[in-house]
mmCIF file of C-alpha atoms and ligand atoms in Angstrom:
data_model
loop_
_atom_site.group_PDB
_atom_site.id
_atom_site.type_symbol
_atom_site.label_atom_id
_atom_site.label_comp_id
_atom_site.label_asym_id
_atom_site.label_seq_id
_atom_site.Cartn_x
_atom_site.Cartn_y
_atom_site.Cartn_z
ATOM 1 C CA UNK A 1 83.350 -24.471 27.552
ATOM 2 C CA UNK A 2 85.930 -24.140 30.119
ATOM 3 C CA UNK A 3 89.414 -22.594 30.122
ATOM 4 C CA UNK A 4 92.430 -24.777 30.390
ATOM 5 C CA UNK A 5 93.837 -23.663 33.736
ATOM 6 C CA UNK A 6 96.916 -25.946 33.714
ATOM 7 C CA UNK A 7 99.046 -23.430 31.917
ATOM 8 C CA UNK A 8 98.668 -19.655 31.965
ATOM 9 C CA UNK A 9 100.707 -17.654 29.453
ATOM 10 C CA UNK A 10 101.799 -14.200 29.078
ATOM 11 C CA UNK A 11 103.238 -13.235 25.666
ATOM 12 C CA UNK A 12 105.551 -10.376 25.060
ATOM 13 C CA UNK A 13 104.666 -7.530 22.517
ATOM 14 C CA UNK A 14 106.363 -9.349 19.557
ATOM 15 C CA UNK A 15 104.299 -12.554 19.910
ATOM 16 C CA UNK A 16 100.777 -11.517 18.926
ATOM 17 C CA UNK A 17 100.442 -14.282 16.377
ATOM 18 C CA UNK A 18 101.526 -16.983 18.797
ATOM 19 C CA UNK A 19 99.170 -15.505 21.454
ATOM 20 C CA UNK A 20 96.217 -15.802 19.075
ATOM 21 C CA UNK A 21 97.093 -19.429 18.328
ATOM 22 C CA UNK A 22 97.428 -20.426 21.904
ATOM 23 C CA UNK A 23 94.012 -18.828 22.686
ATOM 24 C CA UNK A 24 92.437 -20.731 19.808
ATOM 25 C CA UNK A 25 93.920 -24.006 21.260
ATOM 26 C CA UNK A 26 92.350 -23.117 24.707
ATOM 27 C CA UNK A 27 95.360 -21.710 26.568
ATOM 28 C CA UNK A 28 94.596 -18.670 28.611
ATOM 29 C CA UNK A 29 97.100 -16.066 27.161
ATOM 30 C CA UNK A 30 97.601 -12.462 28.111
ATOM 31 C CA UNK A 31 98.853 -10.291 25.290
ATOM 32 C CA UNK A 32 99.139 -6.633 25.284
ATOM 33 C CA UNK A 33 101.436 -5.043 22.600
ATOM 34 C CA UNK A 34 101.868 -1.936 24.789
ATOM 35 C CA UNK A 35 102.898 -3.681 27.983
ATOM 36 C CA UNK A 36 106.574 -3.135 29.150
ATOM 37 C CA UNK A 37 108.995 -5.677 30.554
ATOM 38 C CA UNK A 38 108.542 -4.509 34.146
ATOM 39 C CA UNK A 39 104.743 -5.040 34.044
ATOM 40 C CA UNK A 40 105.186 -8.360 32.163
ATOM 41 C CA UNK A 41 107.491 -9.586 35.057
ATOM 42 C CA UNK A 42 105.288 -8.235 37.891
ATOM 43 C CA UNK A 43 102.108 -9.565 36.451
ATOM 44 C CA UNK A 44 103.533 -12.940 35.538
ATOM 45 C CA UNK A 45 104.923 -13.428 38.976
ATOM 46 C CA UNK A 46 101.703 -12.495 40.814
ATOM 47 C CA UNK A 47 99.435 -14.562 38.550
ATOM 48 C CA UNK A 48 101.843 -17.497 38.049
ATOM 49 C CA UNK A 49 101.917 -17.031 34.255
ATOM 50 C CA UNK A 50 104.646 -18.429 32.019
ATOM 51 C CA UNK A 51 106.305 -15.632 30.027
ATOM 52 C CA UNK A 52 106.799 -16.278 26.403
ATOM 53 C CA UNK A 53 109.412 -14.033 24.924
ATOM 54 C CA UNK A 54 111.658 -13.686 21.894
ATOM 55 C CA UNK A 55 113.781 -11.143 23.853
ATOM 56 C CA UNK A 56 116.769 -12.782 25.563
ATOM 57 C CA UNK A 57 117.207 -9.932 28.030
ATOM 58 C CA UNK A 58 113.592 -10.361 29.281
ATOM 59 C CA UNK A 59 114.107 -14.159 29.300
ATOM 60 C CA UNK A 60 117.076 -13.778 31.553
ATOM 61 C CA UNK A 61 115.300 -11.266 33.807
ATOM 62 C CA UNK A 62 112.495 -13.714 34.291
ATOM 63 C CA UNK A 63 114.933 -16.426 35.188
ATOM 64 C CA UNK A 64 116.588 -14.222 37.728
ATOM 65 C CA UNK A 65 113.265 -13.292 39.275
ATOM 66 C CA UNK A 66 111.996 -16.863 39.491
ATOM 67 C CA UNK A 67 109.391 -16.384 36.773
ATOM 68 C CA UNK A 68 108.756 -19.319 34.470
ATOM 69 C CA UNK A 69 109.686 -18.414 30.940
ATOM 70 C CA UNK A 70 110.153 -19.969 27.559
ATOM 71 C CA UNK A 71 112.464 -18.411 24.871
ATOM 72 C CA UNK A 72 110.717 -18.188 21.506
ATOM 73 C CA UNK A 73 113.598 -18.180 19.089
ATOM 74 C CA UNK A 74 112.838 -20.598 16.323
ATOM 75 C CA UNK A 75 112.317 -19.405 12.723
ATOM 76 C CA UNK A 76 108.802 -20.686 12.148
ATOM 77 C CA UNK A 77 105.629 -20.405 14.079
ATOM 78 C CA UNK A 78 105.077 -24.144 14.175
ATOM 79 C CA UNK A 79 108.544 -24.806 15.641
ATOM 80 C CA UNK A 80 108.000 -22.133 18.280
ATOM 81 C CA UNK A 81 104.616 -23.684 19.205
ATOM 82 C CA UNK A 82 106.249 -27.070 19.394
ATOM 83 C CA UNK A 83 108.961 -25.591 21.631
ATOM 84 C CA UNK A 84 106.289 -24.249 24.028
ATOM 85 C CA UNK A 85 104.436 -27.546 24.317
ATOM 86 C CA UNK A 86 107.520 -29.831 24.485
ATOM 87 C CA UNK A 87 109.058 -27.575 27.236
ATOM 88 C CA UNK A 88 105.847 -28.153 29.251
ATOM 89 C CA UNK A 89 105.769 -31.799 28.456
ATOM 90 C CA UNK A 90 102.401 -31.364 26.695
ATOM 91 C CA UNK A 91 102.119 -34.464 24.467
ATOM 92 C CA UNK A 92 99.524 -33.237 21.976
ATOM 93 C CA UNK A 93 97.067 -30.361 21.235
ATOM 94 C CA UNK A 94 93.485 -31.273 21.231
ATOM 95 C CA UNK A 95 91.687 -29.983 18.101
ATOM 96 C CA UNK A 96 88.183 -31.009 19.179
ATOM 97 C CA UNK A 97 87.371 -27.806 20.946
ATOM 98 C CA UNK A 98 88.893 -25.294 18.509
ATOM 99 C CA UNK A 99 88.089 -22.498 18.490
ATOM 100 C CA UNK A 100 88.191 -22.142 22.208
ATOM 101 C CA UNK A 101 89.115 -18.730 23.613
ATOM 102 C CA UNK A 102 88.595 -15.423 21.687
ATOM 103 C CA UNK A 103 91.678 -14.617 19.645
ATOM 104 C CA UNK A 104 91.043 -10.962 20.265
ATOM 105 C CA UNK A 105 90.478 -10.686 23.971
ATOM 106 C CA UNK A 106 91.129 -14.100 25.619
ATOM 107 C CA UNK A 107 87.443 -14.316 26.473
ATOM 108 C CA UNK A 108 85.485 -17.599 26.554
ATOM 109 C CA UNK A 109 83.527 -18.588 23.524
ATOM 110 C CA UNK A 110 79.926 -19.756 23.767
ATOM 111 C CA UNK A 111 78.157 -21.808 21.076
ATOM 112 C CA UNK A 112 75.267 -19.834 19.686
ATOM 113 C CA UNK A 113 72.038 -21.774 20.056
ATOM 114 C CA UNK A 114 69.635 -19.251 18.498
ATOM 115 C CA UNK A 115 71.093 -18.233 15.139
ATOM 116 C CA UNK A 116 68.418 -15.599 14.785
ATOM 117 C CA UNK A 117 70.200 -13.730 17.431
ATOM 118 C CA UNK A 118 73.099 -12.917 15.073
ATOM 119 C CA UNK A 119 71.274 -12.501 11.856
ATOM 120 C CA UNK A 120 72.134 -8.788 11.739
ATOM 121 C CA UNK A 121 75.813 -9.538 11.972
ATOM 122 C CA UNK A 122 76.288 -12.476 9.608
ATOM 123 C CA UNK A 123 75.413 -12.796 5.916
ATOM 124 C CA UNK A 124 72.274 -14.812 5.432
ATOM 125 C CA UNK A 125 73.958 -17.312 3.054
ATOM 126 C CA UNK A 126 76.602 -18.046 5.786
ATOM 127 C CA UNK A 127 74.005 -18.328 8.466
ATOM 128 C CA UNK A 128 72.026 -20.929 6.517
ATOM 129 C CA UNK A 129 75.098 -22.992 5.712
ATOM 130 C CA UNK A 130 74.664 -25.158 8.716
ATOM 131 C CA UNK A 131 77.921 -24.044 10.340
ATOM 132 C CA UNK A 132 78.285 -23.820 14.129
ATOM 133 C CA UNK A 133 78.691 -20.283 15.355
ATOM 134 C CA UNK A 134 80.292 -19.069 18.571
ATOM 135 C CA UNK A 135 80.249 -15.728 20.385
ATOM 136 C CA UNK A 136 82.876 -14.361 22.746
ATOM 137 C CA UNK A 137 81.194 -13.831 26.081
ATOM 138 C CA UNK A 138 83.398 -10.788 26.673
ATOM 139 C CA UNK A 139 83.741 -8.756 23.440
ATOM 140 C CA UNK A 140 80.861 -10.468 21.419
ATOM 141 C CA UNK A 141 83.031 -11.170 18.422
ATOM 142 C CA UNK A 142 81.416 -13.992 16.331
ATOM 143 C CA UNK A 143 83.280 -17.016 15.121
ATOM 144 C CA UNK A 144 82.431 -20.020 13.019
ATOM 145 C CA UNK A 145 84.077 -23.108 11.660
ATOM 146 C CA UNK A 146 85.352 -22.340 8.064
ATOM 147 C CA UNK A 147 88.372 -22.355 5.952
ATOM 148 C CA UNK A 148 90.343 -20.600 8.610
ATOM 149 C CA UNK A 149 89.552 -23.310 11.151
ATOM 150 C CA UNK A 150 90.598 -25.941 8.664
ATOM 151 C CA UNK A 151 93.963 -24.264 8.408
ATOM 152 C CA UNK A 152 94.159 -24.353 12.210
ATOM 153 C CA UNK A 153 93.306 -28.009 12.266
ATOM 154 C CA UNK A 154 96.118 -28.810 9.815
ATOM 155 C CA UNK A 155 98.491 -26.663 11.967
ATOM 156 C CA UNK A 156 97.423 -28.685 15.065
ATOM 157 C CA UNK A 157 98.022 -31.885 13.108
ATOM 158 C CA UNK A 158 101.550 -30.679 12.111
ATOM 159 C CA UNK A 159 102.323 -29.726 15.779
ATOM 160 C CA UNK A 160 101.132 -33.146 16.999
ATOM 161 C CA UNK A 161 103.267 -34.974 14.529
ATOM 162 C CA UNK A 162 106.322 -33.038 15.604
ATOM 163 C CA UNK A 163 105.548 -33.527 19.270
ATOM 164 C CA UNK A 164 105.168 -37.251 18.710
ATOM 165 C CA UNK A 165 108.490 -37.464 16.913
ATOM 166 C CA UNK A 166 110.174 -35.970 19.968
ATOM 167 C CA UNK A 167 109.053 -38.747 22.235
HETATM 168 ZN ZN1 ZN B 1 86.530 -11.577 22.727
#
């Protein structure tokens, strides 16, 4: 799998949930709950990342410093995600490759070919269910397609419907 390099994000400390969703959709997103505004600005500027923030002060600081930024101020998560994509003129989210990046560390996920290699980490019943498993190449967290992923698919469907209605 490859990272989507078209858009690189940096989420502020309040936006952990949004950061995890963006990673799942394949968008490289830096998120550190302990990072301060100055570091966000400096890092975003040097790496060309788009700052996502719910803090109007930080938003204004970014603007002043020539850093791309999107204000996350809607009430629901889906509306905020739609705001991000519509601001960037992204017409739809591709659900084919979900999950994509590790929701914990932003690392790349690899499909696990030899299921025996993870038998000590996954209940046998689950392992034999025929699901596809993925492992983060960085922190080794294991993922699989399950109920959680179905929720994500329906979230993506909802986002795409809203994006379509904007055009
Ligand atoms: Zn990871």
